[in-house]
PDB file of C-alpha atoms in Angstrom:
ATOM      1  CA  UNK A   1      16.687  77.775 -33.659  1.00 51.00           C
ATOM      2  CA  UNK A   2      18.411  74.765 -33.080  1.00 55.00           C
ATOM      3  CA  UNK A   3      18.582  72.879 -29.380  1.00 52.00           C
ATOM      4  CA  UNK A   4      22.245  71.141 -28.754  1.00 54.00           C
ATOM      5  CA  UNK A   5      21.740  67.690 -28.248  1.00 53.00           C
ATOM      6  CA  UNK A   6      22.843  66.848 -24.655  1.00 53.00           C
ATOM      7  CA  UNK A   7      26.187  64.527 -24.780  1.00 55.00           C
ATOM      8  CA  UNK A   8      25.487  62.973 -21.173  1.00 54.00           C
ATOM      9  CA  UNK A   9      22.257  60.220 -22.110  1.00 54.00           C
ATOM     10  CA  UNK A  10      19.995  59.980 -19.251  1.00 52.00           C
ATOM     11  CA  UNK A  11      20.002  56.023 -19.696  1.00 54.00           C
ATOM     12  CA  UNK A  12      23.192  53.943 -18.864  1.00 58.00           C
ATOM     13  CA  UNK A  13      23.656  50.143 -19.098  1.00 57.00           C
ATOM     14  CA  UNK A  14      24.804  47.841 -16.757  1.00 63.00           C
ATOM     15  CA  UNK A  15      27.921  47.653 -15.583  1.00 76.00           C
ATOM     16  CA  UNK A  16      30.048  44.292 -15.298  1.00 73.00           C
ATOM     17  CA  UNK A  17      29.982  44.562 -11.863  1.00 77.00           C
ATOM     18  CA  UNK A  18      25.873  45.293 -11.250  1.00 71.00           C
ATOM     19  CA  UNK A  19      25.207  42.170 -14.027  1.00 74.00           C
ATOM     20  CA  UNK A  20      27.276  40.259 -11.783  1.00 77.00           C
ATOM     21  CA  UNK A  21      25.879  41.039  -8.661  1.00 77.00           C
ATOM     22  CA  UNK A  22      22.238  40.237 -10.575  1.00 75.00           C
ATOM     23  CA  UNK A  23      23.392  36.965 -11.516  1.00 78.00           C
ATOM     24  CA  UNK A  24      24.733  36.025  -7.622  1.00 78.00           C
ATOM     25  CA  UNK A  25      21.198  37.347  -6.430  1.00 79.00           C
ATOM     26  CA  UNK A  26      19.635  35.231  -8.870  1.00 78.00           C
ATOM     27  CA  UNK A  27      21.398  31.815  -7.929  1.00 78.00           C
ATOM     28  CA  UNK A  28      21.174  32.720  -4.330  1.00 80.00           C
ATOM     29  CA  UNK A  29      17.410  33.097  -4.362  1.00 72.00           C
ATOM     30  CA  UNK A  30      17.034  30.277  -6.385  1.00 71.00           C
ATOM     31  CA  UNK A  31      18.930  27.939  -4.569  1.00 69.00           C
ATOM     32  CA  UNK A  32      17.030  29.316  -1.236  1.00 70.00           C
ATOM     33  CA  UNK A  33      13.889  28.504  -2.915  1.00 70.00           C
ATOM     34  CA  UNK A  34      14.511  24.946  -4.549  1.00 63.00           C
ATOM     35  CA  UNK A  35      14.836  22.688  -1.254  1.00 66.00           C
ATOM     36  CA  UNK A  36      11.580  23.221   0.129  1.00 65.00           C
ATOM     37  CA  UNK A  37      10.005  23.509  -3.600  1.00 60.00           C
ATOM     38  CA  UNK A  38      11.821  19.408  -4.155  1.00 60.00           C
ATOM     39  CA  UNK A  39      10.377  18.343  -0.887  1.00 61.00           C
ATOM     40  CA  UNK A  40       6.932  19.605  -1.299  1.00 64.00           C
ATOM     41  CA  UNK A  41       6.824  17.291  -4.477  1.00 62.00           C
ATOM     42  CA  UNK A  42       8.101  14.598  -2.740  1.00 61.00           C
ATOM     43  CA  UNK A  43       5.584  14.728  -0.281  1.00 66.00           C
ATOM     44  CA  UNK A  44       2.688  14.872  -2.915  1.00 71.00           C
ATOM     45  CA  UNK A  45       4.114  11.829  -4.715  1.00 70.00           C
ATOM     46  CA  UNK A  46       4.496  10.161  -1.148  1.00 75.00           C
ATOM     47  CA  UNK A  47       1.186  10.797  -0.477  1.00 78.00           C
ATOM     48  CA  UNK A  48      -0.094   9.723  -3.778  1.00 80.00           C
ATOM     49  CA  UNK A  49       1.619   6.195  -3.913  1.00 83.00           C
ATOM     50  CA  UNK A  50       0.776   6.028   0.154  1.00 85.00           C
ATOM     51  CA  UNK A  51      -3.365   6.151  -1.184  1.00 88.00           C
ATOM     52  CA  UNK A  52      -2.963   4.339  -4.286  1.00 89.00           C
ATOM     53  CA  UNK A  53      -1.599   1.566  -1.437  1.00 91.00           C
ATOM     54  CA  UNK A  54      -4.303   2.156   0.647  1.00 92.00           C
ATOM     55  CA  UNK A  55      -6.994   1.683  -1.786  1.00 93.00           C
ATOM     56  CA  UNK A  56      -5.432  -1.701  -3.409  1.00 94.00           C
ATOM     57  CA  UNK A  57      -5.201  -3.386  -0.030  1.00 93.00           C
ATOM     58  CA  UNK A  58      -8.934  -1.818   0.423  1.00 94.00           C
ATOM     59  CA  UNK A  59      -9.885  -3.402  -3.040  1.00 94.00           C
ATOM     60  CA  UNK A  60      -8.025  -6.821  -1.654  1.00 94.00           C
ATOM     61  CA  UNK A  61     -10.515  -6.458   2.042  1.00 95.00           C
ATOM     62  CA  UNK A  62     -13.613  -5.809  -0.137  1.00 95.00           C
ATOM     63  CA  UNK A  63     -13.023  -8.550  -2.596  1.00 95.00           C
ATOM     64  CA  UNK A  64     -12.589 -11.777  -0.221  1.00 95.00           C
ATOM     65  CA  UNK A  65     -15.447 -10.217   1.786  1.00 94.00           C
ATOM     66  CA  UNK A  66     -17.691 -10.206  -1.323  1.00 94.00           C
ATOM     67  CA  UNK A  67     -16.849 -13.568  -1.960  1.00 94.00           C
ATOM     68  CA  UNK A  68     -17.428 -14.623   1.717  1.00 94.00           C
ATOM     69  CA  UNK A  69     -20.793 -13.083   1.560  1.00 92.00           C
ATOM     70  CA  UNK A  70     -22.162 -14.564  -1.904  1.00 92.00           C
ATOM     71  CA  UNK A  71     -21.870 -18.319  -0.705  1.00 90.00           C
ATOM     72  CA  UNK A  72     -25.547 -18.350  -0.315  1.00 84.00           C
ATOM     73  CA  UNK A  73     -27.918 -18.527   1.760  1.00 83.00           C
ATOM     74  CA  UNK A  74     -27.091 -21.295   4.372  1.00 81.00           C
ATOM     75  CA  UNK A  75     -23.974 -21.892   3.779  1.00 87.00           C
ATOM     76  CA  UNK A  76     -20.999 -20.943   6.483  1.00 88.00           C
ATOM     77  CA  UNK A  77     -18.183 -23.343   5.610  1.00 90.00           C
ATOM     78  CA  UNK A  78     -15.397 -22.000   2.746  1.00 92.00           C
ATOM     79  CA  UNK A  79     -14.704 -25.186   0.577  1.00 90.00           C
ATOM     80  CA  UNK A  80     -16.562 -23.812  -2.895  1.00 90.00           C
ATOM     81  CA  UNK A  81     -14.223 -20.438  -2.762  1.00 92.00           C
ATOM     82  CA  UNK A  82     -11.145 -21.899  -0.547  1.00 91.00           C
ATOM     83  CA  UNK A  83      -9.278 -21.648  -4.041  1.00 91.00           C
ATOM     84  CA  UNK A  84      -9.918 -17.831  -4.754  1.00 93.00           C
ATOM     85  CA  UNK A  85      -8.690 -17.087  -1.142  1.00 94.00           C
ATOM     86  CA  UNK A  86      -5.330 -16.089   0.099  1.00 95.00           C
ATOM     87  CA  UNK A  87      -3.230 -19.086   2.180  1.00 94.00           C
ATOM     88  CA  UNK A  88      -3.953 -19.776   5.816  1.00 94.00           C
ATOM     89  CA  UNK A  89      -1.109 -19.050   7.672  1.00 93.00           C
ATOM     90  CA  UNK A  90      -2.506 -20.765  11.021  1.00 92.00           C
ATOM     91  CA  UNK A  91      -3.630 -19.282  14.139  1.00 92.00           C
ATOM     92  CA  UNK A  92      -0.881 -16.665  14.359  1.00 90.00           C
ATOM     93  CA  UNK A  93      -1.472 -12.791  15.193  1.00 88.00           C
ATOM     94  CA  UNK A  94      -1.276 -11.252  12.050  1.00 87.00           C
ATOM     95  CA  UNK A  95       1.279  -9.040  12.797  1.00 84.00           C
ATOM     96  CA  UNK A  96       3.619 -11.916  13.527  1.00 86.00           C
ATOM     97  CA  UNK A  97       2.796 -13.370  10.565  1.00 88.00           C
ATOM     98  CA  UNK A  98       6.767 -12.581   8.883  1.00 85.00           C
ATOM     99  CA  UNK A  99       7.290 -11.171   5.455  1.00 85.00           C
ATOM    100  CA  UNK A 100       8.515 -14.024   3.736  1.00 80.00           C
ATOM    101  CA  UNK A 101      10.309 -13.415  -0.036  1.00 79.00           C
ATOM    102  CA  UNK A 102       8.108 -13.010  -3.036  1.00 85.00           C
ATOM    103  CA  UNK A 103       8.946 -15.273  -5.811  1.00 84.00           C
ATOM    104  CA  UNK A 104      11.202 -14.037  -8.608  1.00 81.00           C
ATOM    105  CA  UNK A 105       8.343 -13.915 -10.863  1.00 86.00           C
ATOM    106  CA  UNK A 106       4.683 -11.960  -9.102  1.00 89.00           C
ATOM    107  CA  UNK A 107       1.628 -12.445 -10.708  1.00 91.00           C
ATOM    108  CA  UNK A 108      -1.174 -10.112 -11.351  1.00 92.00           C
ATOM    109  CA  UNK A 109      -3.364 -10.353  -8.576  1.00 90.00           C
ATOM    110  CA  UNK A 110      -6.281 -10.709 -11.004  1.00 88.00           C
ATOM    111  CA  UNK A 111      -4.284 -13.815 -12.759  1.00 88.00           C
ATOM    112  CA  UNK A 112      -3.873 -15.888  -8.971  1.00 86.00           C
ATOM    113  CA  UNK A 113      -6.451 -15.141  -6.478  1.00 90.00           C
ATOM    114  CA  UNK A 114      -4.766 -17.679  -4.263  1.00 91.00           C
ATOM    115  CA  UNK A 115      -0.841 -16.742  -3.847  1.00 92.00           C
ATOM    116  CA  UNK A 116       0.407 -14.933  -1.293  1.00 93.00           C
ATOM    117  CA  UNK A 117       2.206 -12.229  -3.363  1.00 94.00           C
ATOM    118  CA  UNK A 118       0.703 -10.776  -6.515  1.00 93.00           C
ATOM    119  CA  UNK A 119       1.391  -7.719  -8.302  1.00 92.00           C
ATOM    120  CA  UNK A 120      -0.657  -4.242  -9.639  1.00 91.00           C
ATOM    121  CA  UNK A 121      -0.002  -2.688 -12.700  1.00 90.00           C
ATOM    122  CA  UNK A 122      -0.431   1.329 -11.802  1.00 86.00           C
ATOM    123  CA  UNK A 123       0.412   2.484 -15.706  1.00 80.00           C
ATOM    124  CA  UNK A 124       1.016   1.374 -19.323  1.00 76.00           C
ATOM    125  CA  UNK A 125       5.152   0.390 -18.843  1.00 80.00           C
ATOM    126  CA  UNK A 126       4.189  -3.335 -18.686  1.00 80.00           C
ATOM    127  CA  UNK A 127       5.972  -3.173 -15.413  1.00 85.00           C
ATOM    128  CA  UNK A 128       3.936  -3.628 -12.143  1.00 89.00           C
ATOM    129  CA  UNK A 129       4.386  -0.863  -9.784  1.00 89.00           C
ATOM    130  CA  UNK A 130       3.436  -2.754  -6.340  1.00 91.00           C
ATOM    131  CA  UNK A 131       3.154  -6.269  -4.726  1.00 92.00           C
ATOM    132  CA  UNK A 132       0.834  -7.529  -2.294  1.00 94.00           C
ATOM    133  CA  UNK A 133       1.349  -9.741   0.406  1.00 94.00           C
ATOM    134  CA  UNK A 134      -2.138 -11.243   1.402  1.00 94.00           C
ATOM    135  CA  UNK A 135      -2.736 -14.078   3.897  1.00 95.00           C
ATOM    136  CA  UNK A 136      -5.060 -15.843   6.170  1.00 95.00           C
ATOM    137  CA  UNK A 137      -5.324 -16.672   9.799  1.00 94.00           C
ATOM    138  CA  UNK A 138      -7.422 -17.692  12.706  1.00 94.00           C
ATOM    139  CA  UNK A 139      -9.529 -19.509  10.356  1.00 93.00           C
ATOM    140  CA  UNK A 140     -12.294 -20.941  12.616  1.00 90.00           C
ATOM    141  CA  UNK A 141     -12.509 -25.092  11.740  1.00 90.00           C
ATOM    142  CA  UNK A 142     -17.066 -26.310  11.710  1.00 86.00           C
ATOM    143  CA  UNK A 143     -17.262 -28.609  14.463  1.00 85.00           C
ATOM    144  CA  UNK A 144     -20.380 -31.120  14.506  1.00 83.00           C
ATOM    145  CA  UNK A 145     -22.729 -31.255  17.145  1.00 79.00           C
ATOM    146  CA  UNK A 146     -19.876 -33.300  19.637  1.00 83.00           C
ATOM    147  CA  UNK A 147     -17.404 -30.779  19.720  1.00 80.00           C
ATOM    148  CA  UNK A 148     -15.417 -32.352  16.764  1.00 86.00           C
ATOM    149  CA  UNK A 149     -13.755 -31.138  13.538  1.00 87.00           C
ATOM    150  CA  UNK A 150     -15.173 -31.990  10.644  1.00 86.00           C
ATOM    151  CA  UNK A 151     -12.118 -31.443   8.099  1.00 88.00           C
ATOM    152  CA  UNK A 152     -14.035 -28.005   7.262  1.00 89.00           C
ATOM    153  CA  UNK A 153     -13.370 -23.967   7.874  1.00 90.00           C
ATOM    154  CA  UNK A 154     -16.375 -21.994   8.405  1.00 90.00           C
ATOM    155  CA  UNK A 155     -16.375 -18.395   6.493  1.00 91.00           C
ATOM    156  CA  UNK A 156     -14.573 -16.656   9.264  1.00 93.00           C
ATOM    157  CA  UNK A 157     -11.405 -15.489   9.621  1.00 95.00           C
ATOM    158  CA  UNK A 158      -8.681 -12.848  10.153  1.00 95.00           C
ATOM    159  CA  UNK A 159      -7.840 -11.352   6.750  1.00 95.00           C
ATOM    160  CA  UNK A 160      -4.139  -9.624   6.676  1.00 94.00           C
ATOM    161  CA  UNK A 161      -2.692  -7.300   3.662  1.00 94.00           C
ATOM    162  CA  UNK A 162       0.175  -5.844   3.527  1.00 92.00           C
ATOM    163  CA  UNK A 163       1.022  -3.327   0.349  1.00 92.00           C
ATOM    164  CA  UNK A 164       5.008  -2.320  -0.773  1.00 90.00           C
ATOM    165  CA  UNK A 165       6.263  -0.668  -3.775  1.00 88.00           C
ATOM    166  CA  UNK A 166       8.032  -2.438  -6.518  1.00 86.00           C
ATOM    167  CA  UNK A 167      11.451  -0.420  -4.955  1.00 84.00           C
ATOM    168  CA  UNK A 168      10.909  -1.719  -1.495  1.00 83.00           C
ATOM    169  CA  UNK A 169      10.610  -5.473  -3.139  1.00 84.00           C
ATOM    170  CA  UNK A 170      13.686  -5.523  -5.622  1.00 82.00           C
ATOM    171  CA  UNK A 171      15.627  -3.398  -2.889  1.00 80.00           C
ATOM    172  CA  UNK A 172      15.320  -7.064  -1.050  1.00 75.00           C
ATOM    173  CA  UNK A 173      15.732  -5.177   2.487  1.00 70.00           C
ATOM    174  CA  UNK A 174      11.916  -6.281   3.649  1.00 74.00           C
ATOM    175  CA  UNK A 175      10.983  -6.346   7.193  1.00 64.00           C
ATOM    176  CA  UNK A 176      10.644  -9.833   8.595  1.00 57.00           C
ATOM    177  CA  UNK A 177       7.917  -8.860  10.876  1.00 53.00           C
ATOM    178  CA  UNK A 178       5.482  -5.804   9.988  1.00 52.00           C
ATOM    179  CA  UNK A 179       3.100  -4.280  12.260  1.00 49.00           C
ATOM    180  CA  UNK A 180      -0.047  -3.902  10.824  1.00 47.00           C
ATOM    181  CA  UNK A 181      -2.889  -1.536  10.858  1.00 41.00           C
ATOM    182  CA  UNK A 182      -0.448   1.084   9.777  1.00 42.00           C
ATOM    183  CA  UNK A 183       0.671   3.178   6.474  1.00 41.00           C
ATOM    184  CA  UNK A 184       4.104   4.804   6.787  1.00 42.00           C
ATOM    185  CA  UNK A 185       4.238   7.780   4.713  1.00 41.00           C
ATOM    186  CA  UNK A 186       8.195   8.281   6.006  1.00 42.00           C
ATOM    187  CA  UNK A 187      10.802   9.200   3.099  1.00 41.00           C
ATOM    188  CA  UNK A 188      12.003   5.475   3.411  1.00 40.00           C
ATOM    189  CA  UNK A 189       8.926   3.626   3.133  1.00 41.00           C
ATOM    190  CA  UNK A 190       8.998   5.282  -0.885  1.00 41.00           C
ATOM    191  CA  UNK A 191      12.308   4.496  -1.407  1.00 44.00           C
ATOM    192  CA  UNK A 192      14.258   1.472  -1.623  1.00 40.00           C
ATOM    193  CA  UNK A 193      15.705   1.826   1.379  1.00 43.00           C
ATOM    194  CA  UNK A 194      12.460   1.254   3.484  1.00 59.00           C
ATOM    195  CA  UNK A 195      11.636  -2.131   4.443  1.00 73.00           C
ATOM    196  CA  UNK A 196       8.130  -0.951   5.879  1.00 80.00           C
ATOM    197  CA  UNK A 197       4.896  -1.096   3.648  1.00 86.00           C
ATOM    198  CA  UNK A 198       2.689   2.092   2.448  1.00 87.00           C
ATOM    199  CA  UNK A 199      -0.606   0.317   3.834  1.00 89.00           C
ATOM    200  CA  UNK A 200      -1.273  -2.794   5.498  1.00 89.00           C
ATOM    201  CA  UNK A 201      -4.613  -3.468   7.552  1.00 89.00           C
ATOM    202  CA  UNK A 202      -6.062  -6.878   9.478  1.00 91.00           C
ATOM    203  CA  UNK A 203      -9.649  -7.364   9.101  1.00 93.00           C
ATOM    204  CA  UNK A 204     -11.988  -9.992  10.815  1.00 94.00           C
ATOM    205  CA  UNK A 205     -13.999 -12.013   8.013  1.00 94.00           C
ATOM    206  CA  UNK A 206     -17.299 -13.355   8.768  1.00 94.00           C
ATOM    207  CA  UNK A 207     -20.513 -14.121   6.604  1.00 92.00           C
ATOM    208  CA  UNK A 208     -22.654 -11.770   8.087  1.00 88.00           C
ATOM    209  CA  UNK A 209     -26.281 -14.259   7.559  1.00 86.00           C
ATOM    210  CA  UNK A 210     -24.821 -17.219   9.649  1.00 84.00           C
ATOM    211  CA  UNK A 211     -26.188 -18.068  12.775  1.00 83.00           C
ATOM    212  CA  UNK A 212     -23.458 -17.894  14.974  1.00 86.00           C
ATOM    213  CA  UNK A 213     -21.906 -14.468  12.992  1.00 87.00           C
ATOM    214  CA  UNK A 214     -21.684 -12.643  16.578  1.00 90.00           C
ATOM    215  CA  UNK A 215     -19.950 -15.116  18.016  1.00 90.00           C
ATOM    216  CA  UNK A 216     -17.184 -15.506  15.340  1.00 89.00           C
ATOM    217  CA  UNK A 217     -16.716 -12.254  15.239  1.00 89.00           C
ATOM    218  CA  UNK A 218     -15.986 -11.336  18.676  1.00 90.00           C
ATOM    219  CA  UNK A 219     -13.964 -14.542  18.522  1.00 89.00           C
ATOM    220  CA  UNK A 220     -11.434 -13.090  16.060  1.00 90.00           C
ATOM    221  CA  UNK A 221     -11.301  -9.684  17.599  1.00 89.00           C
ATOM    222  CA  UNK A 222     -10.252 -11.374  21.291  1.00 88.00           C
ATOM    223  CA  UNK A 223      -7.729 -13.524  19.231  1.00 84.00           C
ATOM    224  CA  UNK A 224      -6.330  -9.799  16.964  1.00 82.00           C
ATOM    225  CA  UNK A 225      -6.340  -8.067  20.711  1.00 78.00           C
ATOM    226  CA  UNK A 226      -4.139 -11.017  22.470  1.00 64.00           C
TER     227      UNK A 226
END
């Protein structure tokens, strides 16, 4: 015995109307879901350029302090390493020291241990990624045993470092006078827009074996705290 085949199917497609609907669901939802997605990787790639900053001006600290500290034993006065050392800027607060224009042209750091502004290569474009301002200041003269100058600076000073990206430098919008001791990791310090830099830090300099180490020291910290 034969069954009749049913003529209603119990499956239907879509209509117009439902794939429609589908499709404004679908753009809705993602266009609900795509802001905070975009700023969530903005943040991580703020964060990331904010620590690669960080660590180069941390790299810049540790290697003048190396140098300070291998002068030898005895020796307190900079002349042997005064041309692998940023500039003196005089006795000026570091934070007041301005932001003055890189050249057209930035050297590697590694190339001119010396210039105020040199650049870091963070990848394999041949382009550097971000410039460093260094500097000196407070560098403490060697007086004889009068009270006089003697044409010398001892190994102590006030070290300053101030990191920007390669935007922040072509935007040409710099800061004349920075703060520092502070990163910014606001949406304009990563841009080109922001005039600020991602890390910048001030850091007392003394050889650590000379006899009057203490004294320098606290010396430069009354002189960063005026």
């Amino acid at each position: 015995m034969r069954h009749k085949q049913s003529r209603h199917p119990t499956e239907q497609g879509l209509t117009l109307i439902e794939s429609l609907t589908a499709v404004v669901i679908l753009g809705i939802s993602v266009v609900a879901i795509s802001p905070p997605i975009a700023l969530s990787i903005a943040a991580r790639v703020r964060a990331h350029r904010a620590q690669q900053a960080m660590q180069l001006a941390q790299g810049e600290v540790d290697r003048v302090r190396l140098l300070v500290e291998n002068l030898g034993p005895g020796k307190t006065v900079l002349t042997s390493i005064e041309g692998s050392l940023p500039p003196d800027r005089g006795n000026i607060k570091p934070q007041n020291v301005p932001v003055v224009a890189p050249p057209s042209t930035i050297k590697p750091c590694h190339e001119n241990l010396s210039a105020e502004w040199c650049s870091v290569h963070l990848d394999e474009d041949n382009q550097w990624d971000m410039a460093i301002q260094r500097f000196r200041t407070y560098t403490q003269p060697e007086q004889n045993s009068t009270g006089q100058n003697t044409g010398r600076n001892l190994a102590a000073f006030i070290l300053g470092v101030r990191v920007y990206t390669r935007a922040s430098i072509d935007a040409g919008n710099l800061s004349t006078q920075t703060p520092i001791g502070t990163a910014s990791l606001a949406l304009s310090a990563a841009s080109s827009q922001g005039g600020l830099p991602l890390a910048a830090s001030s850091v007392p300099i003394v050889k650590s074996d000379s006899a009057s180490a203490f004294d320098n020291y606290n010396r430069l910290l009354t002189q960063m705290g005026q």
